[in-house]
């Protein structure tokens, strides 16, 4: 946290309410786009809307052809192979002759770090999948430190044992994270995160994760924010995503925070400082107010677009490209099956006293058509 004598409390309050207003406006402006993303998620899943169709007859074909998923998964496999399979992914060139050996050593270290330190296969895989599916992918480069109280036990020589409980540093390394597109915010009108006045990320934490950050001195406000953990607000977007994945939580056990990266004159000296501000939207409280901890003073995000939209930060993905093709191919396929079903369905015409056939008469194998004149049946 920024020491109390290094910033102006009035300017900090103004910044808090500015960020809250900006975030809510951006959420509202992005509502239609998020609705499109949810549709592309359903297109990718290729699940039927209804369990049973009753048009053009009960039990009609109800298949969905996964056109989008087939293309997304094919390109995903190819790009993952291209990026992750080569053993010499990293290339370091010495700019001075005396650094030749150092360049080779740096390449070897980066190869080791890729697999053992960064473990980038998972984040890169999630990033590529969302990039293809929704058109935009976001990665976050950060440094992680995690402390935990653990029980340690050792067996010593002579049959003796040694044990203790201690707070140890479990993680202390750089890390690459995939940021879900639903959780990344940038104000409209900016095509790149480096051009925007701020960027924000939704961060979900359990009570234990939040308190660990409080104990580590990263977060504050547990006296005010803590009350919200007993009944966290319902996030409608997250609920819809959970419903699509068929794994919806009956009880919400995570609280949402929003991590802002921006430049702002927090001390009123006329110079903007690079800041990291984490806010709790519902209680309108700071969870963290700190200087940007990175050497380059830039936000730690990198983004890519599948197909560029020259007027937007967000790109065009295969979900949008193949949405209508999948709908058309699915309709044609189901019509072909239904037509075959009707063409191969045997029916019986029997005489009846009442006349005519009702509109929208259901058709099914073995149906009896009760007609005044059985010669009315034609094939």
XYZ file of C-alpha atoms in Angstrom:
379
model
C 0.000 0.000 0.000
C 1.071 3.578 -0.614
C 2.218 5.159 2.688
C -0.285 7.656 4.033
C 2.126 10.571 3.620
C 2.722 9.818 -0.068
C -0.767 10.601 -1.401
C -3.618 13.060 -0.986
C -6.697 11.342 0.606
C -9.065 13.685 -1.228
C -7.542 12.793 -4.589
C -7.686 9.097 -3.650
C -11.426 9.405 -2.952
C -11.964 11.226 -6.244
C -10.069 8.479 -8.054
C -12.171 5.764 -6.393
C -15.478 7.232 -7.539
C -14.065 7.999 -10.984
C -13.092 4.338 -11.413
C -16.470 3.110 -10.166
C -18.307 5.374 -12.620
C -16.008 4.392 -15.498
C -16.382 0.681 -14.794
C -20.169 0.760 -14.598
C -20.388 2.773 -17.805
C -18.064 0.376 -19.615
C -20.055 -2.633 -18.375
C -23.218 -1.063 -19.755
C -21.584 -0.153 -23.078
C -20.329 -3.744 -23.507
C -23.639 -5.445 -22.765
C -24.557 -6.235 -26.390
C -21.072 -7.573 -27.101
C -21.214 -9.889 -24.097
C -24.575 -11.199 -25.306
C -22.882 -12.073 -28.627
C -20.067 -13.856 -26.780
C -22.591 -15.961 -24.890
C -24.198 -16.928 -28.188
C -20.822 -17.982 -29.600
C -20.255 -20.080 -26.483
C -23.516 -21.897 -27.200
C -22.595 -22.254 -30.873
C -19.286 -23.837 -29.856
C -20.997 -26.246 -27.433
C -23.470 -27.256 -30.177
C -26.152 -28.389 -27.746
C -29.813 -28.638 -28.707
C -32.094 -25.877 -27.499
C -35.055 -28.190 -26.791
C -34.911 -31.759 -25.562
C -37.520 -32.785 -28.136
C -38.766 -30.993 -31.236
C -42.443 -31.028 -32.160
C -42.082 -29.416 -35.602
C -42.752 -30.517 -38.299
C -43.877 -33.511 -36.223
C -43.268 -34.775 -32.690
C -39.867 -36.401 -32.382
C -38.409 -34.593 -35.410
C -34.631 -34.558 -35.883
C -32.977 -32.337 -33.293
C -29.279 -32.522 -34.115
C -26.797 -29.612 -34.043
C -23.818 -29.909 -36.382
C -20.701 -28.568 -34.541
C -19.266 -26.568 -37.438
C -17.681 -23.894 -35.235
C -16.247 -26.389 -32.738
C -14.692 -28.461 -35.520
C -12.865 -25.477 -36.998
C -11.886 -23.985 -33.624
C -10.470 -27.266 -32.328
C -8.576 -27.953 -35.560
C -6.879 -24.558 -35.566
C -6.281 -24.797 -31.831
C -4.370 -28.064 -32.238
C -2.291 -26.680 -35.114
C -1.335 -23.476 -33.323
C -0.528 -25.249 -30.047
C 1.749 -27.594 -31.974
C 3.382 -24.655 -33.730
C 4.054 -22.740 -30.496
C 4.735 -25.454 -27.956
C 6.266 -28.366 -29.857
C 9.575 -26.843 -31.102
C 12.341 -27.297 -28.510
C 14.064 -24.083 -29.637
C 11.167 -21.668 -29.227
C 13.407 -18.953 -27.781
C 16.099 -17.202 -29.778
C 18.586 -14.799 -28.191
C 21.025 -12.813 -30.342
C 24.095 -11.123 -28.885
C 24.496 -7.512 -29.940
C 28.167 -7.492 -28.929
C 30.788 -10.211 -29.592
C 31.661 -10.697 -25.925
C 28.054 -11.698 -25.198
C 27.961 -14.692 -27.580
C 28.265 -17.276 -24.832
C 25.845 -15.374 -22.643
C 23.236 -15.437 -25.441
C 23.412 -19.240 -25.642
C 23.153 -19.524 -21.887
C 20.112 -17.217 -21.939
C 18.429 -19.440 -24.560
C 19.034 -22.523 -22.416
C 17.644 -20.757 -19.351
C 14.506 -19.632 -21.196
C 13.894 -23.187 -22.414
C 14.177 -24.423 -18.833
C 11.989 -21.614 -17.454
C 9.258 -22.227 -20.045
C 8.602 -25.737 -18.741
C 9.728 -25.595 -15.115
C 9.171 -22.038 -13.983
C 6.443 -20.488 -16.117
C 4.444 -23.624 -16.988
C 2.911 -21.743 -19.897
C 1.220 -24.663 -21.644
C -2.047 -24.234 -19.702
C -2.361 -20.429 -19.942
C -1.362 -20.405 -23.611
C -3.888 -23.150 -24.380
C -6.741 -21.219 -22.734
C -5.621 -18.038 -24.493
C -5.544 -19.648 -27.959
C -8.943 -21.294 -27.476
C -10.628 -18.036 -26.487
C -8.761 -16.177 -29.219
C -10.239 -18.474 -31.879
C -13.672 -18.757 -30.334
C -14.419 -15.146 -29.382
C -11.883 -13.266 -31.500
C -9.743 -11.736 -28.725
C -7.330 -13.207 -26.184
C -5.638 -11.552 -23.207
C -2.544 -12.686 -21.289
C -1.197 -11.258 -18.039
C 2.466 -11.263 -17.070
C 2.987 -10.944 -13.348
C 5.078 -11.994 -10.372
C 3.446 -14.271 -7.820
C 4.253 -14.597 -4.158
C 2.219 -16.912 -1.953
C 2.748 -17.655 1.729
C 1.051 -20.377 3.729
C 1.212 -21.913 7.181
C 2.334 -25.507 6.779
C 3.196 -28.501 8.930
C 6.741 -29.783 8.412
C 7.949 -33.206 9.482
C 11.362 -34.828 9.145
C 12.836 -38.151 10.210
C 16.301 -37.716 11.730
C 19.140 -40.140 12.312
C 18.700 -42.436 15.282
C 14.946 -42.829 14.793
C 14.142 -39.348 16.086
C 11.670 -37.045 14.385
C 11.485 -33.293 13.968
C 8.290 -31.341 13.392
C 7.071 -27.780 13.394
C 4.450 -25.434 12.002
C 5.761 -22.462 10.095
C 4.711 -19.816 7.594
C 6.670 -20.532 4.425
C 6.943 -18.954 1.002
C 5.313 -21.425 -1.414
C 5.535 -19.420 -4.622
C 8.039 -16.742 -5.526
C 8.369 -16.572 -9.298
C 7.173 -14.878 -12.496
C 4.002 -16.258 -13.987
C 1.871 -16.077 -17.126
C -1.896 -16.063 -16.660
C -4.777 -16.178 -19.103
C -7.372 -13.488 -18.419
C -10.880 -14.371 -19.530
C -12.252 -11.880 -21.997
C -15.353 -11.546 -19.806
C -13.105 -10.384 -16.948
C -11.018 -7.837 -18.857
C -12.274 -4.289 -19.299
C -11.029 -1.441 -21.449
C -12.991 1.763 -22.175
C -14.544 1.945 -25.653
C -12.792 3.872 -28.381
C -9.292 2.491 -27.811
C -7.782 -0.205 -30.038
C -4.949 -1.260 -27.734
C -4.595 -1.549 -23.967
C -1.468 0.653 -24.015
C -3.496 3.551 -25.452
C -6.362 3.385 -22.952
C -6.480 5.653 -19.868
C -7.052 2.538 -17.752
C -7.443 -1.208 -17.965
C -9.199 -3.384 -15.419
C -9.483 -7.062 -14.584
C -12.182 -8.797 -12.563
C -10.526 -10.869 -9.829
C -12.514 -13.524 -7.948
C -11.301 -14.528 -4.498
C -12.537 -16.777 -1.736
C -12.508 -15.522 1.827
C -9.292 -17.433 2.560
C -7.553 -16.039 -0.531
C -8.617 -12.513 0.333
C -7.440 -12.811 3.953
C -4.104 -14.262 2.842
C -3.558 -11.093 0.817
C -4.592 -8.990 3.791
C -2.088 -10.802 6.022
C 0.603 -10.341 3.385
C -0.019 -6.587 3.437
C -1.358 -6.434 -0.126
C -5.040 -5.805 0.641
C -6.912 -3.752 3.213
C -10.534 -3.087 4.141
C -11.473 -6.470 5.638
C -13.565 -4.742 8.319
C -15.848 -3.233 5.665
C -15.539 -5.707 2.788
C -15.807 -8.796 4.987
C -19.552 -8.374 5.502
C -20.146 -8.871 1.765
C -18.676 -12.376 1.839
C -21.674 -13.703 3.751
C -24.013 -12.937 0.832
C -22.000 -12.168 -2.332
C -24.037 -10.513 -5.097
C -25.121 -12.696 -8.013
C -23.240 -12.115 -11.249
C -25.738 -12.745 -14.051
C -23.041 -13.128 -16.703
C -21.170 -15.726 -14.661
C -24.406 -17.579 -13.964
C -25.118 -17.808 -17.694
C -21.594 -19.080 -18.385
C -22.031 -21.692 -15.658
C -25.377 -22.677 -17.153
C -23.761 -23.167 -20.569
C -21.041 -25.353 -19.040
C -23.672 -27.341 -17.047
C -21.771 -26.773 -13.789
C -23.559 -23.980 -11.980
C -22.733 -23.270 -8.340
C -25.730 -23.387 -6.012
C -23.934 -21.077 -3.549
C -21.591 -18.286 -4.580
C -18.400 -18.529 -2.529
C -16.322 -15.902 -4.302
C -16.193 -12.152 -4.026
C -15.420 -9.954 -7.009
C -12.723 -7.303 -7.032
C -11.628 -5.094 -9.916
C -7.927 -4.458 -10.430
C -7.226 -1.181 -12.262
C -3.950 -0.164 -13.888
C -3.674 3.519 -14.755
C -1.687 6.750 -14.458
C -3.027 9.334 -12.001
C -1.607 12.229 -9.989
C -2.316 10.741 -6.565
C -0.223 13.218 -4.554
C -1.187 16.429 -6.391
C 2.323 17.423 -7.460
C 1.377 17.799 -11.120
C 2.963 14.504 -12.254
C 0.984 11.342 -12.932
C 2.110 8.202 -11.119
C 1.605 4.647 -12.439
C -0.880 3.081 -10.035
C -2.436 -0.270 -9.222
C -5.887 0.189 -7.670
C -8.029 -2.750 -6.585
C -11.589 -1.837 -5.645
C -14.587 -3.673 -4.251
C -17.444 -2.356 -6.326
C -20.381 -3.163 -4.039
C -18.939 -1.585 -0.892
C -17.221 1.183 -2.921
C -13.986 0.514 -1.065
C -10.312 0.275 -1.904
C -8.850 -3.170 -1.366
C -5.472 -1.969 -2.593
C -3.963 1.378 -3.532
C -0.376 0.976 -4.627
C 2.236 2.113 -7.088
C 2.760 -0.003 -10.202
C 5.321 -2.581 -9.003
C 6.757 -3.351 -12.441
C 9.982 -1.853 -13.713
C 8.523 -0.611 -17.021
C 5.523 0.999 -15.238
C 3.156 -0.461 -17.868
C 0.015 -2.564 -17.344
C 0.966 -6.279 -17.361
C -1.359 -7.285 -20.211
C -0.849 -8.465 -23.776
C -3.708 -8.965 -26.223
C -4.204 -10.460 -29.661
C -7.070 -10.602 -32.174
C -7.951 -13.505 -34.456
C -9.227 -11.222 -37.217
C -8.752 -7.509 -36.773
C -11.570 -5.044 -36.493
C -9.871 -1.773 -37.406
C -12.238 0.223 -35.205
C -12.157 -1.850 -32.018
C -9.968 -3.512 -29.397
C -12.078 -6.651 -29.861
C -11.485 -8.910 -32.838
C -13.656 -11.262 -34.888
C -13.494 -14.946 -34.057
C -14.668 -18.178 -35.597
C -17.813 -18.109 -33.458
C -18.984 -14.990 -35.255
C -17.769 -16.168 -38.675
C -19.417 -19.589 -38.520
C -22.551 -18.827 -36.500
C -24.908 -18.563 -39.493
C -23.175 -21.355 -41.420
C -23.725 -23.710 -38.493
C -27.365 -22.664 -38.263
C -27.883 -23.248 -41.995
C -26.080 -26.604 -42.132
C -27.927 -27.795 -39.032
C -31.318 -26.813 -40.523
C -30.561 -28.514 -43.869
C -29.332 -31.662 -42.142
C -32.394 -31.937 -39.904
C -34.722 -31.269 -42.848
C -33.031 -34.052 -44.811
C -33.529 -36.488 -41.930
C -37.153 -35.408 -41.408
C -37.842 -35.692 -45.127
C -36.410 -39.205 -45.110
C -38.472 -40.083 -42.067
C -41.692 -38.891 -43.713
C -40.799 -40.509 -47.065
C -40.240 -43.885 -45.406
C -43.152 -43.660 -43.008
C -46.026 -46.079 -43.640
C -49.525 -44.753 -42.883
C -52.988 -46.176 -43.100
C -56.025 -44.418 -44.588
C -59.366 -45.401 -43.017
C -62.856 -44.122 -43.713
C -64.490 -41.699 -41.297
C -67.704 -39.741 -41.264
C -66.231 -36.403 -40.232
C -64.479 -34.496 -42.956
C -61.156 -32.687 -43.507
C -57.770 -32.815 -41.833
C -56.958 -30.354 -39.105
C -54.334 -27.687 -39.694
C -50.887 -28.595 -38.318
C -51.895 -32.229 -38.168
C -49.012 -34.146 -36.505
C -47.212 -36.772 -38.584
C -45.646 -39.916 -37.170
C -44.975 -43.483 -38.328
C -48.102 -45.659 -38.331
C -50.483 -42.683 -38.230
C -54.084 -43.304 -39.315
C -55.669 -40.626 -41.530
C -59.420 -40.609 -40.976
C -60.918 -39.306 -44.234
C -64.306 -39.190 -45.913
C -62.736 -40.567 -49.093
C -59.566 -42.658 -48.926
C -58.815 -41.616 -52.522
C -57.820 -38.210 -51.069
C -54.473 -39.752 -50.037
C -51.826 -39.091 -52.690
C -48.089 -39.884 -52.666
